PDB file of C-alpha atoms in Angstrom:
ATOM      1  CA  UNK A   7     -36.129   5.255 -14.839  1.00 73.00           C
ATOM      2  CA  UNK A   8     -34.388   7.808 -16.532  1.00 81.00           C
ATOM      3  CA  UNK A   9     -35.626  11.462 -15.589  1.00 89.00           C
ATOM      4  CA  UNK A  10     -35.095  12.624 -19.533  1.00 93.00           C
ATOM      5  CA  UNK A  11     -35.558   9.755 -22.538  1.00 93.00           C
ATOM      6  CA  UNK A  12     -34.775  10.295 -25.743  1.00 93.00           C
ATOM      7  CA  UNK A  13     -34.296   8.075 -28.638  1.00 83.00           C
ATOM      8  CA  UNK A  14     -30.619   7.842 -29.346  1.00 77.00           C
ATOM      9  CA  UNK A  15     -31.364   6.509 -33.112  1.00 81.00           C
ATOM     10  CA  UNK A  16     -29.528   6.340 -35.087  1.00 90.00           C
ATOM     11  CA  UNK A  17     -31.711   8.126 -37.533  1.00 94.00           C
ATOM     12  CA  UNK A  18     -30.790   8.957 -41.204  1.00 96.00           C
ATOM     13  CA  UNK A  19     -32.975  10.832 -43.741  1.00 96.00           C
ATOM     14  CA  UNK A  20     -32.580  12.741 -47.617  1.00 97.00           C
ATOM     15  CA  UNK A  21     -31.264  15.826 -47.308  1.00 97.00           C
ATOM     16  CA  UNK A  22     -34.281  18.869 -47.898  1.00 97.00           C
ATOM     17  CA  UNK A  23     -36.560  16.187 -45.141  1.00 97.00           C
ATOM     18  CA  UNK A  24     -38.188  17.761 -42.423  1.00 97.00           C
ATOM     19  CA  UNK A  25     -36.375  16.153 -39.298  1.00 96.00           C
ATOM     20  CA  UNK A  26     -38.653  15.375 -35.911  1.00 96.00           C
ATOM     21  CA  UNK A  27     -35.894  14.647 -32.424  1.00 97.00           C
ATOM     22  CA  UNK A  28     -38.046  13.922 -29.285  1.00 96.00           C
ATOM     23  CA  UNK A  29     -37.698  13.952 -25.340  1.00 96.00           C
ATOM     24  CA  UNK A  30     -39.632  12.939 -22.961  1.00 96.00           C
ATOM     25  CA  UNK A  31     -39.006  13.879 -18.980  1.00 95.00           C
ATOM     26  CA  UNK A  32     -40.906  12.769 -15.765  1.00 94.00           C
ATOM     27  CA  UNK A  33     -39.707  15.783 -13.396  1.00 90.00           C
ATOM     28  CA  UNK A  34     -43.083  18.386 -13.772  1.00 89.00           C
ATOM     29  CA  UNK A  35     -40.010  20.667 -12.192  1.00 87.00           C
ATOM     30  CA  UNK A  36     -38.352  21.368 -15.038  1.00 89.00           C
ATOM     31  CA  UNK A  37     -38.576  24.711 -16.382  1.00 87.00           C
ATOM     32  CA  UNK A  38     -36.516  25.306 -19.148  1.00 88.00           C
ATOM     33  CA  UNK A  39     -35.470  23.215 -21.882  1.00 92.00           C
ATOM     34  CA  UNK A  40     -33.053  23.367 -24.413  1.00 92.00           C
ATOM     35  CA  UNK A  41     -31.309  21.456 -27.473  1.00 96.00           C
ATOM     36  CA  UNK A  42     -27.417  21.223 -27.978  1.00 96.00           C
ATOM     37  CA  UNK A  43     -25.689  20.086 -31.080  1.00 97.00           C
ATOM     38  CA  UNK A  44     -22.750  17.843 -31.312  1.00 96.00           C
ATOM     39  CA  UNK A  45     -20.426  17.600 -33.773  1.00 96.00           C
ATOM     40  CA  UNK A  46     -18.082  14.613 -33.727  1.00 92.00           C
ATOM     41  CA  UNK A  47     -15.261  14.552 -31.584  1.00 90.00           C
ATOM     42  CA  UNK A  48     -16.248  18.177 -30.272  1.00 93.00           C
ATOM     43  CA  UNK A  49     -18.281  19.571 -27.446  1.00 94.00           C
ATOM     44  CA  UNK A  50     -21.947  20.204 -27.278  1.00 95.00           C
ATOM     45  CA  UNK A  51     -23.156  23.777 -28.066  1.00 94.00           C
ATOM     46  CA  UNK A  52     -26.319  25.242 -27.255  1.00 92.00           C
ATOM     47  CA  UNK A  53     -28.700  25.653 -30.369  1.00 94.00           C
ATOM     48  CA  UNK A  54     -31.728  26.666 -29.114  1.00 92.00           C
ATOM     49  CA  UNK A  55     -33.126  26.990 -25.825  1.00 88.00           C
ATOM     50  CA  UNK A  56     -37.166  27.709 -24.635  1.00 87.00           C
ATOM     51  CA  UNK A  57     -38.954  28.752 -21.280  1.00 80.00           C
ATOM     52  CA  UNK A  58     -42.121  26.494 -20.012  1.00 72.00           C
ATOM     53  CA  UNK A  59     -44.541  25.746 -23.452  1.00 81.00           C
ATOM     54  CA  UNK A  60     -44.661  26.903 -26.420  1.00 84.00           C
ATOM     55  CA  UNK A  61     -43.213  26.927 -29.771  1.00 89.00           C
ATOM     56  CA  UNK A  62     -39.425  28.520 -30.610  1.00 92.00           C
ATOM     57  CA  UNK A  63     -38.719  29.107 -34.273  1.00 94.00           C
ATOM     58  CA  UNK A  64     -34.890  30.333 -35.343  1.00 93.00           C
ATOM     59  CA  UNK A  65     -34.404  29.776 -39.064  1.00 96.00           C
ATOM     60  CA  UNK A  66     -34.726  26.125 -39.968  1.00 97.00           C
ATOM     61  CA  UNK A  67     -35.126  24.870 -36.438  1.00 97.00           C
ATOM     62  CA  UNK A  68     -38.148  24.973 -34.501  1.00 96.00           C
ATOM     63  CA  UNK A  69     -38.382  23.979 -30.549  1.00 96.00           C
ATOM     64  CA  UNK A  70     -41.609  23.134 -28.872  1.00 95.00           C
ATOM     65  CA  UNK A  71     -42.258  21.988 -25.268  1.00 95.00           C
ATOM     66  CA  UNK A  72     -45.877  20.191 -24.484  1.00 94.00           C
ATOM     67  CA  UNK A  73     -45.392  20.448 -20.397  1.00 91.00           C
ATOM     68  CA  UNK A  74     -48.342  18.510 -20.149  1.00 92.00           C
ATOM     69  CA  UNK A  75     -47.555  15.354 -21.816  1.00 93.00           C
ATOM     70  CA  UNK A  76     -43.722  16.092 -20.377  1.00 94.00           C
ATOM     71  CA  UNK A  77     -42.354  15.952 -23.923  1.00 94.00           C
ATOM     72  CA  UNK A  78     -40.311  18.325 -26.411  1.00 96.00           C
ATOM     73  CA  UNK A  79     -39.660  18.542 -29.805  1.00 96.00           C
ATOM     74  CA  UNK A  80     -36.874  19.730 -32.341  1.00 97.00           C
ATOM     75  CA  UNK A  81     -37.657  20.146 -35.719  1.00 97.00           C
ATOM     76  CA  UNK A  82     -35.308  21.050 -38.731  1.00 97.00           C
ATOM     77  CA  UNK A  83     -37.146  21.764 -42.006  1.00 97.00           C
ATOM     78  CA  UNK A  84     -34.985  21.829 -45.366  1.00 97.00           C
ATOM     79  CA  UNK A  85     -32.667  19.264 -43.728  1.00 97.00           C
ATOM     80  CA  UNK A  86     -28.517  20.066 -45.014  1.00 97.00           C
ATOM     81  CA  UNK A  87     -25.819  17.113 -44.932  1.00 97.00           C
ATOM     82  CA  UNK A  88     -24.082  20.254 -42.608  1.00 97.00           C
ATOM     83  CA  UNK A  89     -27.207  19.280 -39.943  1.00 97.00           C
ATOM     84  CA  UNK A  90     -25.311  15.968 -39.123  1.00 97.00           C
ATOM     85  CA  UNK A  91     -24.518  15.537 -35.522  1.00 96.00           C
ATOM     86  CA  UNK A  92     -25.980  14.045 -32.428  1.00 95.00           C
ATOM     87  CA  UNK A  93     -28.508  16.178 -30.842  1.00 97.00           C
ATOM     88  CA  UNK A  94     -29.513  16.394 -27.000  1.00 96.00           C
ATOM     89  CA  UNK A  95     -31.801  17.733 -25.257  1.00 96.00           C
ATOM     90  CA  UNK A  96     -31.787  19.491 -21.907  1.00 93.00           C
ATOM     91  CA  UNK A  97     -33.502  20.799 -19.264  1.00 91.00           C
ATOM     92  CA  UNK A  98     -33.305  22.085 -16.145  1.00 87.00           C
ATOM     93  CA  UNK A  99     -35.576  23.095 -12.503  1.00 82.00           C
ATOM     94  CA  UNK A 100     -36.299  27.150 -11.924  1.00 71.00           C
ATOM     95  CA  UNK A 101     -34.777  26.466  -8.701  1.00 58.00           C
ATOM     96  CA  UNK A 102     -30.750  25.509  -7.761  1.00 55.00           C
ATOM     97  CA  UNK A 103     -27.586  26.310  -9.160  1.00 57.00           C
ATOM     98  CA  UNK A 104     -28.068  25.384 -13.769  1.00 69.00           C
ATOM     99  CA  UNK A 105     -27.275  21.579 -13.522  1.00 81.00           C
ATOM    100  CA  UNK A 106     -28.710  20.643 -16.601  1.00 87.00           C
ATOM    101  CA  UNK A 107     -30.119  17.261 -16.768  1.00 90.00           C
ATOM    102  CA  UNK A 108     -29.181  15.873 -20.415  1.00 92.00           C
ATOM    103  CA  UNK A 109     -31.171  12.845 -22.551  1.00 93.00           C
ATOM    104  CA  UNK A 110     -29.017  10.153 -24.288  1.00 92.00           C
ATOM    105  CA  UNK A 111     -28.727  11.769 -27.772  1.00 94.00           C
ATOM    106  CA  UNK A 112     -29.462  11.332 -30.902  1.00 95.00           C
ATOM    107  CA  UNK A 113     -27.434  11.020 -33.734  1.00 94.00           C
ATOM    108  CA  UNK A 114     -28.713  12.058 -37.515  1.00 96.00           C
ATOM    109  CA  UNK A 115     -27.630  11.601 -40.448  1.00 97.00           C
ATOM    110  CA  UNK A 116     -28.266  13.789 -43.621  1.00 97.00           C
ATOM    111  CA  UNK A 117     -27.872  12.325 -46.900  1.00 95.00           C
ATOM    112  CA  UNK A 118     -26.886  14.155 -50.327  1.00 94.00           C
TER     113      UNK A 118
ATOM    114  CA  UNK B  23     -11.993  33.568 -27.794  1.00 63.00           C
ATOM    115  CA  UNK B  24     -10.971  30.463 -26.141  1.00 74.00           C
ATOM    116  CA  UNK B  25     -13.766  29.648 -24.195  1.00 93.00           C
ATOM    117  CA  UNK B  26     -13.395  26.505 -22.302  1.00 96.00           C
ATOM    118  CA  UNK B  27     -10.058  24.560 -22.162  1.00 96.00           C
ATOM    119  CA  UNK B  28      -9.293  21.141 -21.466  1.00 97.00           C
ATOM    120  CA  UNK B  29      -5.748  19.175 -21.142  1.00 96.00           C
ATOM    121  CA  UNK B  30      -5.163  16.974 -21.723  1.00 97.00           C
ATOM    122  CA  UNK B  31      -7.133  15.900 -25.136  1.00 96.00           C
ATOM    123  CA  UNK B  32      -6.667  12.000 -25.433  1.00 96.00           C
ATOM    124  CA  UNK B  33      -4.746  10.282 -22.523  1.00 96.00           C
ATOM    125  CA  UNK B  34      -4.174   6.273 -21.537  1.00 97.00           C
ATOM    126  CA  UNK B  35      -3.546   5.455 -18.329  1.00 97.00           C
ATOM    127  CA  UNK B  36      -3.168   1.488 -16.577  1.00 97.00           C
ATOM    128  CA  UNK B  37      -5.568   0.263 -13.690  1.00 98.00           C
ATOM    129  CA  UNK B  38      -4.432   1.811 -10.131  1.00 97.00           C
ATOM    130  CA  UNK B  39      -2.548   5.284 -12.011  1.00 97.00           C
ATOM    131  CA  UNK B  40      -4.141   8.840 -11.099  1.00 96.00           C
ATOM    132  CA  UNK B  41      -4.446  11.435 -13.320  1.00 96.00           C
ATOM    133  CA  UNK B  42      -5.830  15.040 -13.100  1.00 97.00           C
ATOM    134  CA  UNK B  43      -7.418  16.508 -16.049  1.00 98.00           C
ATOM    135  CA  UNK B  44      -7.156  20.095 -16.516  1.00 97.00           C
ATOM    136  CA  UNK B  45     -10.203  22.861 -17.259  1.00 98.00           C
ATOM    137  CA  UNK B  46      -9.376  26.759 -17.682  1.00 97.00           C
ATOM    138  CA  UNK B  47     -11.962  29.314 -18.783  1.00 97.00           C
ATOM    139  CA  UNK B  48     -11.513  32.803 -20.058  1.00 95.00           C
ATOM    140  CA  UNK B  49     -15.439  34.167 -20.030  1.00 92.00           C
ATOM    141  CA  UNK B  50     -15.921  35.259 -16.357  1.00 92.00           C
ATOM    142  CA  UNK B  51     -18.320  32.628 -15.825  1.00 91.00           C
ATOM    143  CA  UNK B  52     -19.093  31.571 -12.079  1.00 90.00           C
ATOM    144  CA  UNK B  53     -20.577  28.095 -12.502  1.00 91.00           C
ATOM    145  CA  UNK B  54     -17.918  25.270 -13.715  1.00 95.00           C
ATOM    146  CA  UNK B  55     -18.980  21.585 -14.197  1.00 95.00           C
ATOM    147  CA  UNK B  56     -17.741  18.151 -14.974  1.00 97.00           C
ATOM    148  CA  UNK B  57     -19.774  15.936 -17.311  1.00 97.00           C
ATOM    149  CA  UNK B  58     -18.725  12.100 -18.828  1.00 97.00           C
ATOM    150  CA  UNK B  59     -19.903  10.856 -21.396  1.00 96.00           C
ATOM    151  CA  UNK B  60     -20.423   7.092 -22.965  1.00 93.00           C
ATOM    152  CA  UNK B  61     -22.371   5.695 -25.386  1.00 85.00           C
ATOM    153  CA  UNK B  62     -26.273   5.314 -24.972  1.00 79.00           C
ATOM    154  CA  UNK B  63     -25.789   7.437 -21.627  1.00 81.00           C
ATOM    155  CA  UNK B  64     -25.906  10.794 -22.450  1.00 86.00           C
ATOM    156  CA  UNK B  65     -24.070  13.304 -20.514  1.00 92.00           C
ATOM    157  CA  UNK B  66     -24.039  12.656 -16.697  1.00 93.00           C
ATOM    158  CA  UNK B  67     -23.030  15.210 -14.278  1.00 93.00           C
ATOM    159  CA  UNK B  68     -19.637  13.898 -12.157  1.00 96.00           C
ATOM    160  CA  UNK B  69     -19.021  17.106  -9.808  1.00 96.00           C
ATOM    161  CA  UNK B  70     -20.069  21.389 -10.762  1.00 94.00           C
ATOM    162  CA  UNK B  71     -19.273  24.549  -8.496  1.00 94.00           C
ATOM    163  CA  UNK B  72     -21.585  26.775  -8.431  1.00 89.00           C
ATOM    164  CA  UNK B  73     -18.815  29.932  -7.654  1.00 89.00           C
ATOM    165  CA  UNK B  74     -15.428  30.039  -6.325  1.00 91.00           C
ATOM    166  CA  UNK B  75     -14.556  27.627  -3.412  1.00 90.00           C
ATOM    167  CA  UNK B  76     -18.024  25.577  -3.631  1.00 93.00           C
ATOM    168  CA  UNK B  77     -17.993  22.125  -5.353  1.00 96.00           C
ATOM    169  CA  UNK B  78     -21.017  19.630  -5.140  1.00 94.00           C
ATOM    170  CA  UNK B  79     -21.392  15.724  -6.284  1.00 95.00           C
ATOM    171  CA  UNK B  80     -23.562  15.175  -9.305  1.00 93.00           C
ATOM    172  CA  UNK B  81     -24.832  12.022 -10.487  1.00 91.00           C
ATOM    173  CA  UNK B  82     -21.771  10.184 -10.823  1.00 95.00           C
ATOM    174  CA  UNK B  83     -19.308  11.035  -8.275  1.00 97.00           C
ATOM    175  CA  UNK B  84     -17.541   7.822  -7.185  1.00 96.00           C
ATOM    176  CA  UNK B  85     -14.073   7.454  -8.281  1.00 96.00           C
ATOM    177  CA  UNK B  86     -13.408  11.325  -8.650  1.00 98.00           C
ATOM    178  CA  UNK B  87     -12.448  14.665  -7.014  1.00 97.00           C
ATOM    179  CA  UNK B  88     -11.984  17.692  -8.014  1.00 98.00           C
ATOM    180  CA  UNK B  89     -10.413  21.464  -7.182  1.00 97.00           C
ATOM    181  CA  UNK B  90     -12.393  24.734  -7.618  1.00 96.00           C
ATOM    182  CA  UNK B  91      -8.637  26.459  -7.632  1.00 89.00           C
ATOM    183  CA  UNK B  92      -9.609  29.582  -8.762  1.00 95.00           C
ATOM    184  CA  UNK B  93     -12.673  31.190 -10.838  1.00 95.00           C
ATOM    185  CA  UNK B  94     -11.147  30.285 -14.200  1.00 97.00           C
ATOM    186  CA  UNK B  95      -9.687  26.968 -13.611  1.00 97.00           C
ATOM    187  CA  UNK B  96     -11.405  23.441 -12.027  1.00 98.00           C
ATOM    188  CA  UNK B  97      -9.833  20.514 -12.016  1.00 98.00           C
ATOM    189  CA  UNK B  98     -10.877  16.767 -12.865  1.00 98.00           C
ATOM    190  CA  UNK B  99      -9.042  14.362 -10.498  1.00 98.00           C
ATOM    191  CA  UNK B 100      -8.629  10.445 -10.995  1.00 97.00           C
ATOM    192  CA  UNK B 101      -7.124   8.704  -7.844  1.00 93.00           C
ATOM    193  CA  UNK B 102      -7.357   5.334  -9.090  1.00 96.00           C
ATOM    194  CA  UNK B 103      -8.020   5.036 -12.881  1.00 96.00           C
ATOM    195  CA  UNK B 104     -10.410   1.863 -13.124  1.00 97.00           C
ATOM    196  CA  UNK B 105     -11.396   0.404 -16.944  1.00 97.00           C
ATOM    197  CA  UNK B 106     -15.345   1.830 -15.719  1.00 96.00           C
ATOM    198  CA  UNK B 107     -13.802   5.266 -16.060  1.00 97.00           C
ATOM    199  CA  UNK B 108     -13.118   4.898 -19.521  1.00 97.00           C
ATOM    200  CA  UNK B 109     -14.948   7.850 -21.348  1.00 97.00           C
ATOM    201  CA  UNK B 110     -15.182  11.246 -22.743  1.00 97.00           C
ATOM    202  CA  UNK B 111     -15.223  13.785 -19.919  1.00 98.00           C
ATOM    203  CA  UNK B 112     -16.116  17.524 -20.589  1.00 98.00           C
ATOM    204  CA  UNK B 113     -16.095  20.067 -18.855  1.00 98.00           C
ATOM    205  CA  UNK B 114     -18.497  23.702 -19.303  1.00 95.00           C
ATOM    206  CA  UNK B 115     -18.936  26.761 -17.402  1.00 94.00           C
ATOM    207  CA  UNK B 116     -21.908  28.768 -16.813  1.00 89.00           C
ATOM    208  CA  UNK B 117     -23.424  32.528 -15.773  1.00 83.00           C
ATOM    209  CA  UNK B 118     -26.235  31.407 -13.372  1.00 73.00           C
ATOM    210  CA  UNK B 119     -29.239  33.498 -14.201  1.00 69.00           C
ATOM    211  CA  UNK B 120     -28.101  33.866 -18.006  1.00 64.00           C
ATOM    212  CA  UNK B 121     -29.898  31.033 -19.022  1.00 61.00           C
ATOM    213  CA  UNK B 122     -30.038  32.226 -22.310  1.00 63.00           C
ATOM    214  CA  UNK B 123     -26.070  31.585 -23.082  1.00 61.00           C
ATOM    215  CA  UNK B 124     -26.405  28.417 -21.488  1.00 79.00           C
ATOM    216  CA  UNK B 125     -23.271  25.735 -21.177  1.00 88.00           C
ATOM    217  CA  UNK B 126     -20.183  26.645 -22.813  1.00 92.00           C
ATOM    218  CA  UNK B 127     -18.360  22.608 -23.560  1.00 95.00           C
ATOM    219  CA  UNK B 128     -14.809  22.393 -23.704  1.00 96.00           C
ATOM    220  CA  UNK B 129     -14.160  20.265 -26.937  1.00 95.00           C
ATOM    221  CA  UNK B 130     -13.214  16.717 -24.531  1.00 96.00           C
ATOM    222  CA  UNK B 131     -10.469  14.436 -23.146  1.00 97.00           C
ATOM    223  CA  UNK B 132     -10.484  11.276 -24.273  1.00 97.00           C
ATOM    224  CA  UNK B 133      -9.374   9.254 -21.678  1.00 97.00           C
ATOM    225  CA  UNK B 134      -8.818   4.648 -22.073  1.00 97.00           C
ATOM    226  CA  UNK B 135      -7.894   3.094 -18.893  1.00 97.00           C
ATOM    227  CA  UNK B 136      -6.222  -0.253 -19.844  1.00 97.00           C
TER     228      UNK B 136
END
């Protein structure tokens, strides 16, 4: 079993929808989680990134972390074609030098 | 700003050849890591160094070495190409402790082994 699952999609929705990415983990270690964005054919980069539970807004994008069901959540409200990428989630333990355990990704589409 | 810099950025090498992929970056950072990645599997960790003159296995180690030669630059070796190594590999750099700027990505080498 994986230690972080996430859907890899693909999932594909109007542009202006409101956009729901999941993980789910089975380490009660991990501390901090975070969400990279992918463009294709380029690196990750780090979008947003949250400590322990709680929600995380930043403009359209919302981050929320449920340690006791061991699942997080990305949201995007007013969803733009630009919003088209894969999107993975990570997380890592307080503890150790920052390897960052990564789910599968998942890519999403925006349509005009 | 460059960031993080990898050479080659697409390379095809036979069964049996070696190869050594390069990684250079300009922000300071102490942590340096090697990731693949393939379809459906994410990114898995092959090797990171923590600082300057550690290095450590990661998830996926077999088939690969690598050089910590200096605090910008870490190195991606390939002794024996096999077609199972056939992926995107990227490598990032960190600050431990500055979670908040998290992993800096080089943009990838594509790399086919035939």
């Amino acid at each position: 079993q994986k230690e972080v699952e996430q859907d890899p999609g693909p999932l594909s929705v109007p542009e202006g929808a409101i956009v729901s990415l999941n993980c789910t983990y089975s380490n009660s270690a991990f501390q901090y989680f975070m969400w990279y964005r992918q463009y294709s054919r380029k690196g990750p980069e780090l979008l947003m990134y949250t400590y322990s539970s709680g929600n995380k807004e930043d403009g359209r994008f919302t981050a929320q972390v449920d340690k006791s069901s061991k699942y997080i959540s990305l949201f995007i409200r007013d969803s733009q074609p630009s919003d088209s990428a894969t999107y993975l989630c990570a997380m890592k333990r307080i503890q150790g030098a920052q390897k960052l355990v990564f789910g599968q990704g998942t890519r999403l589409t925006i349509n005009p | 700003n460059a960031g993080v810099t990898q050479t080659p950025k697409f390379q095809v090498l036979k069964t049996g050849q070696s190869m050594t992929l390069q990684c250079a970056q300009d922000m300071n950072h102490n942590s340096m890591y090697w990731y693949r990645q393939d379809p459906g599997m994410g990114l898995r960790l092959i090797y990171y160094s923590a600082s300057e003159g550690t290095t450590d296995k990661g998830e996926v180690p077999n088939g690969y070495n690598v050089s910590r030669l200096n605090k910008r630059e870490f190195s991606l070796r390939l002794e024996s190409a096999a077609p199972s190594q056939t992926s995107v590999y990227f490598c990032a750099s960190s600050e431990p402790g500055v979670l908040k700027e998290g992993y800096t990505f080089g943009s990838g080498t594509r790399l086919t082994v035939v």
